[in-house]
XYZ file of C-alpha atoms in Angstrom:
607
model
C 61.305 210.016 68.142
C 62.296 207.929 65.097
C 61.126 204.326 65.112
C 62.947 203.268 61.950
C 66.634 203.487 61.136
C 67.502 203.073 57.450
C 71.227 202.624 56.794
C 72.729 202.790 53.324
C 76.457 202.140 53.588
C 77.838 202.814 50.120
C 81.357 201.574 49.454
C 82.993 201.371 46.069
C 80.420 201.537 43.297
C 77.624 199.852 45.284
C 74.347 201.738 44.779
C 72.462 201.565 48.074
C 70.863 205.023 48.031
C 68.077 203.933 45.691
C 67.350 200.920 47.923
C 67.097 203.149 51.007
C 64.829 205.529 49.076
C 62.549 202.653 48.067
C 62.433 201.236 51.602
C 61.736 204.730 52.989
C 58.878 205.305 50.556
C 57.309 201.948 51.345
C 57.551 202.308 55.130
C 56.238 205.884 55.140
C 53.302 204.811 53.007
C 52.359 201.694 54.979
C 53.842 201.519 58.476
C 55.289 204.772 59.868
C 55.043 208.527 59.492
C 57.809 210.162 57.536
C 59.035 211.989 60.646
C 59.511 208.657 62.431
C 62.126 207.474 59.924
C 65.820 208.283 60.324
C 68.184 207.822 57.385
C 71.926 207.282 57.475
C 73.318 207.364 53.947
C 76.469 208.576 52.270
C 78.834 210.338 54.699
C 76.419 209.673 57.599
C 76.708 205.877 57.304
C 79.989 205.675 59.203
C 80.848 203.248 61.981
C 80.166 205.885 64.639
C 77.032 207.092 62.865
C 75.565 203.589 62.603
C 76.228 202.716 66.264
C 74.900 206.102 67.429
C 71.706 205.650 65.404
C 71.132 202.212 66.924
C 71.732 203.607 70.413
C 69.132 206.318 69.848
C 66.557 203.634 69.102
C 67.616 201.697 72.196
C 67.285 204.744 74.444
C 63.490 204.903 74.014
C 60.613 202.695 75.153
C 58.628 201.665 72.054
C 56.097 199.243 73.554
C 54.131 197.419 70.833
C 54.796 200.031 68.140
C 56.629 198.792 65.046
C 60.381 199.420 65.059
C 62.492 198.757 61.953
C 66.258 198.539 61.433
C 67.249 198.274 57.752
C 70.770 197.924 56.381
C 71.878 197.888 52.744
C 75.555 197.598 51.940
C 78.508 195.252 52.070
C 79.002 192.436 54.564
C 82.351 190.698 54.983
C 83.886 187.759 56.846
C 87.170 187.987 58.706
C 88.976 184.736 59.506
C 91.147 184.756 62.599
C 92.814 182.146 64.810
C 91.471 184.123 67.767
C 88.798 182.097 69.557
C 89.649 178.853 67.753
C 89.829 175.742 69.942
C 92.802 174.071 68.242
C 96.095 175.520 67.113
C 96.095 176.362 63.424
C 92.293 176.552 63.163
C 90.340 179.750 62.603
C 86.936 181.304 63.304
C 84.797 183.360 60.908
C 83.683 186.779 62.219
C 81.067 188.697 60.141
C 81.019 192.481 59.986
C 79.195 195.353 58.296
C 81.221 197.673 56.062
C 80.502 201.373 56.803
C 81.263 204.103 54.318
C 84.382 205.177 56.234
C 86.110 201.796 56.309
C 89.005 203.256 54.298
C 89.713 205.502 57.295
C 90.874 202.437 59.222
C 94.280 202.926 60.811
C 96.686 200.510 62.404
C 94.897 201.039 65.725
C 91.263 201.705 64.800
C 89.005 199.571 62.613
C 86.133 201.474 60.998
C 83.744 198.537 60.726
C 80.885 197.107 62.802
C 81.374 193.580 64.081
C 78.348 191.281 64.343
C 78.854 191.235 68.116
C 78.573 195.051 68.218
C 75.488 195.067 66.007
C 73.916 192.320 68.113
C 74.647 194.192 71.342
C 72.786 197.281 70.122
C 69.892 195.224 68.747
C 69.568 193.481 72.123
C 69.183 196.900 73.776
C 66.470 197.859 71.292
C 64.659 194.524 71.597
C 64.373 194.858 75.369
C 62.375 198.062 74.874
C 60.537 197.204 71.629
C 58.320 194.140 71.394
C 57.656 194.659 67.669
C 61.182 194.891 66.230
C 62.022 193.901 62.641
C 65.597 193.750 61.355
C 66.210 193.652 57.579
C 69.745 193.100 56.272
C 70.491 193.321 52.546
C 74.152 192.360 52.462
C 76.454 189.383 52.038
C 76.753 186.887 54.916
C 73.595 188.385 56.426
C 72.473 185.267 58.303
C 75.548 185.456 60.523
C 75.182 189.112 61.489
C 72.504 188.962 64.203
C 73.082 186.872 67.333
C 70.486 188.030 69.829
C 70.869 185.073 72.171
C 74.651 185.244 72.525
C 76.285 186.575 75.630
C 78.138 189.376 73.817
C 78.357 191.737 76.773
C 80.478 189.863 79.323
C 84.060 190.932 80.005
C 85.732 188.116 78.063
C 83.601 188.712 74.958
C 84.250 192.458 75.022
C 87.969 191.958 75.535
C 88.120 189.520 72.601
C 86.186 192.009 70.517
C 88.777 194.681 71.293
C 91.579 192.301 70.437
C 89.890 191.525 67.113
C 89.637 195.251 66.387
C 93.368 195.604 66.914
C 94.172 192.539 64.816
C 91.764 193.294 61.978
C 92.557 196.992 61.641
C 95.633 196.158 59.561
C 93.579 194.091 57.115
C 90.262 196.012 57.190
C 88.130 192.934 57.677
C 86.341 191.078 60.455
C 84.655 187.891 61.604
C 82.540 186.815 64.447
C 83.288 185.350 67.859
C 82.376 181.689 68.390
C 79.773 182.548 71.005
C 77.650 180.534 73.386
C 74.033 180.338 72.281
C 71.179 180.916 74.637
C 73.009 182.679 77.478
C 70.983 185.315 79.249
C 67.679 185.946 80.922
C 65.477 185.480 77.866
C 65.644 184.455 74.233
C 65.096 187.699 72.396
C 65.298 185.776 69.132
C 61.879 184.295 69.891
C 60.243 187.707 69.418
C 62.407 189.655 66.960
C 61.896 189.214 63.232
C 65.201 189.121 61.312
C 64.948 189.249 57.512
C 68.196 188.639 55.637
C 69.273 188.733 52.012
C 71.796 185.905 52.172
C 73.063 182.956 54.168
C 75.851 183.242 56.714
C 78.380 182.127 54.115
C 76.627 183.451 51.025
C 76.411 186.647 49.020
C 73.781 189.247 48.137
C 73.757 190.386 44.507
C 72.734 193.389 42.435
C 69.995 193.251 39.841
C 71.897 192.864 36.549
C 69.598 195.367 34.805
C 68.861 198.094 37.375
C 72.125 197.582 39.348
C 70.098 198.017 42.549
C 70.063 195.667 45.528
C 68.078 192.716 44.149
C 66.810 191.579 47.546
C 65.398 194.966 48.583
C 63.534 195.360 45.294
C 62.042 191.870 45.558
C 61.193 192.231 49.262
C 59.287 195.486 48.883
C 57.356 194.092 45.913
C 56.471 190.985 47.936
C 55.273 193.038 50.913
C 52.255 194.036 48.841
C 50.734 190.674 49.778
C 50.543 191.817 53.450
C 50.471 188.158 54.549
C 53.096 186.710 56.930
C 56.853 187.251 56.897
C 57.211 183.575 56.026
C 55.118 183.969 52.868
C 56.694 187.326 52.010
C 60.203 185.884 52.159
C 59.131 182.783 50.207
C 57.898 185.091 47.457
C 61.021 187.236 47.731
C 63.263 184.177 47.505
C 61.470 183.013 44.362
C 61.875 186.424 42.716
C 65.545 186.707 43.638
C 66.335 183.164 42.547
C 64.802 183.732 39.140
C 67.920 185.838 38.542
C 70.393 184.572 41.166
C 69.586 180.915 42.006
C 72.426 180.695 44.551
C 71.260 183.618 46.714
C 69.380 182.465 49.802
C 67.100 185.038 51.485
C 65.687 183.860 54.821
C 63.661 184.930 57.830
C 64.211 184.023 61.484
C 62.229 184.519 64.674
C 58.400 184.711 64.685
C 58.184 184.388 60.912
C 54.395 183.917 60.852
C 53.758 187.489 61.997
C 52.113 189.863 59.595
C 54.829 192.350 58.580
C 55.530 195.067 61.133
C 52.798 193.878 63.511
C 52.463 191.504 66.466
C 49.636 189.619 64.750
C 51.028 186.088 64.446
C 49.160 183.262 62.782
C 49.784 180.506 60.283
C 49.088 181.612 56.711
C 45.805 180.525 55.241
C 47.530 179.554 52.007
C 51.089 178.243 52.144
C 53.528 178.440 49.245
C 56.090 175.819 48.282
C 58.597 175.577 45.481
C 57.961 172.902 42.813
C 60.708 171.531 40.578
C 61.148 168.761 38.043
C 63.461 165.959 39.181
C 63.880 163.452 36.386
C 60.377 162.699 35.116
C 58.709 163.613 38.427
C 57.009 166.808 39.575
C 58.400 167.351 43.058
C 57.177 169.639 45.841
C 60.321 170.654 47.746
C 58.826 169.863 51.157
C 57.588 166.707 52.823
C 56.787 165.197 56.200
C 59.287 167.565 57.830
C 57.080 170.450 56.711
C 53.843 168.732 57.749
C 52.724 167.752 54.254
C 50.040 165.076 54.541
C 48.098 162.778 52.238
C 44.850 164.462 51.392
C 46.444 167.908 51.061
C 45.418 169.755 47.930
C 47.559 172.264 46.045
C 47.295 174.484 43.020
C 50.358 175.112 40.874
C 51.050 178.742 40.063
C 53.398 179.393 37.131
C 55.626 182.455 36.922
C 56.967 184.711 39.658
C 53.659 186.292 40.709
C 53.069 183.891 43.548
C 51.822 186.623 45.830
C 48.936 187.483 43.536
C 45.484 185.993 43.452
C 45.275 182.447 42.080
C 45.034 182.406 38.320
C 41.991 180.800 36.796
C 44.289 178.569 34.734
C 46.120 177.170 37.754
C 46.650 173.389 37.846
C 45.365 171.195 40.686
C 47.814 168.818 42.344
C 47.898 166.386 45.225
C 50.560 164.193 46.891
C 51.132 160.711 45.588
C 54.263 159.912 47.621
C 55.426 161.801 50.708
C 59.028 161.527 51.833
C 60.556 163.356 54.801
C 62.052 166.108 52.667
C 60.011 166.178 49.455
C 56.684 165.143 47.935
C 55.971 163.656 44.529
C 52.861 165.256 43.070
C 50.089 164.091 40.801
C 48.853 166.958 38.615
C 45.475 167.290 36.939
C 47.086 168.546 33.707
C 50.486 168.753 32.102
C 52.919 171.196 33.712
C 54.962 173.023 31.104
C 56.709 175.704 33.200
C 58.987 174.512 36.001
C 60.151 175.521 38.508
C 56.980 177.135 39.807
C 55.151 177.361 43.133
C 52.343 175.447 44.781
C 49.766 176.970 47.092
C 48.209 174.651 49.673
C 44.467 175.225 49.474
C 43.281 172.315 51.635
C 44.854 170.452 54.541
C 44.338 166.713 54.545
C 44.210 164.474 57.576
C 47.542 164.423 59.365
C 48.891 161.991 61.945
C 46.982 161.397 65.153
C 47.590 162.107 68.818
C 46.544 159.633 71.491
C 44.950 161.337 74.512
C 44.595 159.392 77.789
C 42.507 161.538 80.133
C 39.456 160.480 82.142
C 38.253 163.995 82.996
C 35.875 165.053 80.229
C 36.433 168.821 80.358
C 40.238 168.500 80.414
C 40.144 165.970 77.578
C 38.057 168.410 75.559
C 40.576 171.185 76.188
C 43.441 168.934 75.147
C 41.579 167.898 72.007
C 41.153 171.563 71.091
C 44.912 172.098 71.456
C 45.608 169.067 69.270
C 43.386 170.576 66.577
C 45.142 173.948 66.967
C 48.433 172.182 66.226
C 47.032 170.837 62.936
C 46.667 167.274 64.263
C 43.724 165.162 65.386
C 42.843 162.972 68.336
C 43.141 159.242 67.655
C 39.497 158.418 67.052
C 40.509 156.319 64.042
C 43.619 154.348 63.177
C 46.519 156.355 61.862
C 50.172 157.199 62.266
C 50.816 158.453 65.796
C 52.766 161.699 66.184
C 52.409 162.025 69.972
C 50.759 160.561 73.058
C 49.323 162.653 75.901
C 48.676 161.249 79.383
C 47.236 163.082 82.369
C 48.197 161.775 85.793
C 48.982 163.193 89.211
C 47.947 166.672 88.096
C 50.425 166.785 85.215
C 50.235 166.492 81.450
C 52.839 164.062 80.095
C 53.623 164.332 76.375
C 55.480 161.482 74.633
C 56.859 161.495 71.093
C 56.263 158.904 68.364
C 59.070 156.756 69.831
C 57.491 156.762 73.299
C 60.043 159.111 74.927
C 58.873 161.779 77.396
C 59.414 165.239 75.893
C 57.247 167.517 78.051
C 55.912 167.529 81.606
C 53.554 170.387 82.468
C 50.929 171.006 85.179
C 47.355 170.458 84.107
C 46.177 173.441 86.176
C 46.596 175.935 84.692
C 46.926 174.346 81.278
C 49.797 175.886 79.298
C 48.049 176.076 75.934
C 50.767 177.828 73.912
C 53.501 175.539 75.205
C 51.512 172.401 74.418
C 50.617 173.553 70.895
C 54.265 174.362 70.149
C 55.301 170.969 71.523
C 52.788 169.089 69.347
C 53.913 170.945 66.237
C 57.511 170.035 67.039
C 56.508 166.388 67.405
C 54.790 166.362 64.027
C 58.074 167.591 62.516
C 60.046 165.102 64.638
C 57.941 162.277 63.248
C 59.313 163.123 59.803
C 62.851 163.611 61.089
C 62.872 160.280 62.921
C 61.671 158.517 59.789
C 64.537 160.164 57.929
C 67.141 159.314 60.595
C 66.087 155.753 61.330
C 64.973 154.659 57.862
C 66.410 151.615 56.164
C 66.913 152.752 52.579
C 70.515 152.751 51.419
C 72.176 155.341 49.209
C 75.299 155.228 47.020
C 78.424 156.076 48.982
C 80.315 159.282 48.384
C 84.099 159.119 48.184
C 85.153 160.708 51.455
C 87.745 163.457 51.330
C 87.526 164.485 54.984
C 87.831 163.304 58.553
C 84.923 164.121 60.863
C 85.410 163.792 64.623
C 82.738 164.301 67.279
C 82.631 163.970 71.056
C 82.798 165.705 74.409
C 85.097 168.726 74.577
C 87.921 168.374 77.107
C 90.952 170.507 77.953
C 93.044 168.308 75.670
C 90.634 168.346 72.705
C 87.741 166.143 71.592
C 87.135 162.917 73.508
C 86.240 160.409 70.792
C 86.008 157.416 73.136
C 83.798 154.613 71.888
C 80.289 154.244 73.240
C 77.414 156.604 73.923
C 78.552 159.973 75.263
C 76.896 161.059 78.534
C 76.767 164.779 79.265
C 75.426 167.102 81.940
C 73.907 170.524 81.212
C 76.684 173.058 80.842
C 79.077 170.574 79.237
C 80.322 171.111 75.680
C 80.241 168.905 72.620
C 82.497 169.554 69.655
C 82.763 168.754 65.961
C 86.065 168.745 64.077
C 86.188 168.727 60.276
C 89.471 168.162 58.415
C 89.930 168.111 54.649
C 92.005 165.080 53.620
C 92.152 166.190 50.009
C 94.799 168.553 48.684
C 92.887 171.784 48.830
C 89.987 170.856 46.558
C 87.119 170.670 46.861
C 86.158 173.031 49.653
C 84.106 171.584 52.497
C 81.009 173.047 54.073
C 79.397 171.749 57.257
C 76.104 172.294 59.036
C 75.398 170.805 62.468
C 72.095 170.487 64.323
C 71.022 169.460 67.802
C 67.882 167.393 68.218
C 67.025 168.032 71.862
C 65.292 166.012 74.519
C 62.166 168.108 73.887
C 62.574 167.271 70.148
C 63.303 170.849 69.218
C 65.608 170.973 66.212
C 68.132 173.773 66.540
C 71.126 174.765 64.514
C 74.340 174.574 66.502
C 75.169 178.175 65.831
C 76.099 181.478 67.351
C 72.592 182.904 67.397
C 69.443 183.764 65.532
C 71.101 185.223 62.480
C 73.108 182.050 61.979
C 70.386 179.428 62.076
C 72.139 177.983 59.049
C 75.073 176.812 61.215
C 77.676 179.214 59.898
C 80.511 176.792 59.281
C 81.200 177.966 55.757
C 84.908 177.202 56.139
C 87.490 177.162 53.400
C 89.805 174.345 54.465
C 93.134 174.480 52.647
C 96.474 172.740 52.947
C 97.533 174.792 55.960
C 94.562 173.477 57.918
C 94.873 169.793 57.102
C 96.529 168.681 60.327
C 94.967 171.163 62.745
C 91.396 170.906 61.548
C 88.538 173.197 62.477
C 86.752 172.637 65.786
C 83.303 173.965 66.646
C 82.264 173.697 70.293
C 78.633 173.798 71.447
C 77.283 174.098 74.976
C 74.508 171.805 76.172
C 71.508 173.337 77.931
C 68.595 171.597 79.620
C 64.911 171.784 78.598
C 63.055 173.449 81.490
C 59.995 171.200 81.164
C 61.541 167.804 81.909
C 62.031 166.039 85.265
C 65.366 164.481 86.330
C 66.320 161.525 84.177
C 68.362 160.392 81.202
C 67.231 161.600 77.764
C 68.491 160.659 74.320
C 69.535 163.510 72.051
C 71.333 163.632 68.709
C 73.872 165.762 66.914
C 73.342 165.732 63.152
C 76.250 166.865 60.952
C 75.859 167.414 57.209
C 78.981 167.877 55.084
C 79.023 168.938 51.425
C 81.653 169.602 48.796
C 79.913 172.823 47.762
C 77.911 175.516 49.494
C 74.351 174.600 50.391
C 71.646 176.003 52.621
C 70.202 173.749 55.276
C 67.696 174.466 58.016
C 65.735 171.342 58.905
C 63.091 173.222 60.871
C 62.315 175.665 58.060
C 63.790 174.282 54.824
C 64.270 170.513 55.032
C 67.397 169.070 53.458
C 67.022 167.584 50.007
C 68.333 164.281 51.271
C 67.124 160.737 51.548
C 67.911 158.620 54.582
C 70.991 158.256 56.750
C 70.242 155.791 59.554
C 73.779 155.622 60.957
C 76.938 157.664 61.128
C 79.098 157.163 58.090
C 76.297 156.456 55.624
C 75.824 158.874 52.784
C 73.015 160.583 50.964
C 72.615 162.116 47.555
C 71.231 165.525 46.684
C 69.080 165.325 43.550
C 69.431 167.808 40.720
C 67.969 171.183 41.649
C 66.657 174.151 39.657
C 66.645 172.119 36.468
C 70.327 171.258 36.635
C 70.946 167.710 35.482
C 73.819 166.960 37.828
C 74.057 165.293 41.193
C 74.818 167.387 44.266
C 75.952 165.128 47.076
C 76.491 165.480 50.783
C 77.144 163.181 53.717
C 75.045 162.960 56.857
C 76.466 161.665 60.143
C 74.255 161.098 63.203
C 75.820 161.062 66.680
C 73.577 160.020 69.627
C 74.327 161.019 73.196
C 72.593 160.946 76.582
C 71.635 164.133 78.421
C 71.672 163.363 82.159
C 69.336 165.552 84.213
C 69.430 163.370 87.318
C 72.051 165.509 89.039
C 70.289 168.823 88.503
C 69.156 170.602 91.697
C 65.400 171.055 91.750
C-alpha cells in the first residue's frame, strides 16, 4: 500500500507538476520505494480525489514506517461572519484549492476546508506514528489543526453551512475551534512542514517559476540533520529571494527527517544581521543562548554544508531575551549570514534539594540532559527542585510551583521537558518584567481583554480568576480610518510555564489573527475566544498565568517558543516596544505588547 501521497493541485498558470516530480524523485531515492508513492496531479487533484487519497492512507496501519503527505498548490482564506462572537465581526477559514474548484456550483463547493484536511490527517496520525505533512501553499500554517475537535456534530454542521455559504464565492476560511480537545495531542508527534505563515503567501522562484519552497526544502534535506535545521536552511534560501515568506515547522521538529529519531542538533544555526553598527544574532535568552557559547559565522546560503575554512569565530558580548550582540574575531563583510553554535557555554543553574544520594544523582543527570547544571557554583537560577513526601516539586525562577511528579518511578522525559521550558521562561520573565522603557507608539486601536460571558467580554478591573473550561477573549478594534491594517498574535503562558499560541491548532502556532480591519468593522471589532485547560501535573491551588498580546501595523511572524519576537521589554499592559530594522532595511518596524495576568483556580477540581 502507498505510504506517501503527493498532491499537485494546479490552478491557473501555477506550475506544481515539476514540484511533485522533484519531491517524488527525492522520496523514492531516500525514504520510500517508488511503488509506495501515490501521485494526484492534474485532473486527479480534485476535491474528491484529494479526500479519497487521504482516506486510503488512513485505512491502513503504518506503525513506525514513514508516512508522507505533500501538497503543492494554492491556499486561500475565506472570511465569514459565521462563528464570530460579536455581530459584524468575521472569522478566517483556510482552504486548499483543488484543480476542479471552477466546478463549484451554488450548492457544492469544490474546495477542501482546513477542518476537512485536519480530520483526515487525524485519522492517519492515529495509525501512523511517523507522519510528516508538507504544505507548499499560501496560508499554510493555518491549514493543519490536529488538536481541534473537528468531528463533533456542531463543528460538522458549521462546516456544512460554510460549504453552502462559500460555494457562491468559491472561497473558504477556518472555524474558530477549541484547541486541545480530545484524547491525545496528535500535534506532539506529527511533523508539519509549511511554506508560509497562516496569513502569509508562498511564492514562485522568479527564474524557474517553480514552487520556491519545495526547491529549497529538497535541497536542504541533503543535510539529513533535524527538521528544525532543515527548515532553518530552507527559510534562509527562500528569504534570499522572498524575505517576507516564512517557512516553518511544527511538532517534534528535532526529529531526523522521515524517522522517529529525535535529538537536539549537534550544531545549531541562527540568522545573523547587522542592526546599526552591531552584529546581531537573532536569538537570545529565549532560545537558550548563554555566555560562553561559541559560534562560527558562515557567509552565503550554503549553511547546510561543512564549515568553510574561512569562517569567522564569534561569541556573545551582550545577551538580551530576544537577540544577542556578537563579538567577531574578524570583520564581517557579508550580512545577513548564519551562525553555527559549535560550543555550549555554561547556562543558568538548577538548585536540587534531595538528601537521597542515588535520587539526587538521577536528578542531576536530568538537569544535564536539559542543557543546565546543578548549582554547585553561584549563577542565575532557572529552576529549583525539591524532593519531599515521595514527590518531586519543581519551582520556576520566580519560586512558583510548576510541576509535581512522583519520585518513584521518576518521569525522566517529563522533567527534562519541564526544565527546558523553565530555561526559556527565565528569558521570557526577564522580558516581561524588565524595567527598560521604550518610545511609545501612537495607538490606532482599542484592545480589550477579559473573561468571555454571554454578553461579551467582561473587562472588570482587577485580576481575572478563571476555572478550567472557562473562556478568555481578546477584542481588537481599529480606531483609524482603514489604514494601516492591524495584525495580532496572542500567547498563553501557562501555570506549567509552557508558552503556547492561542490558536486553532498545530498548523496555526503563529496565532492566525491576520485580520484586515476596515471601516465596517470599527464598531463591532473582532473577538477571539480561547478556552482554558488545566496542567495535569499540578495539585489544587491558585496559579498565576498570563495572556500576551502583540499588535503590529504590518504583518509579522511571531512564535516565542521557536522564533522569539524582535522586541525589547514590555513590563506592563499599555507599554510599547520597537522592532529594529531587519534584513538590512533602515526603517523602524514597531509593535505593541500588552500583558494581561490572571489566576487559574484549580482548588475546585475533583481529584
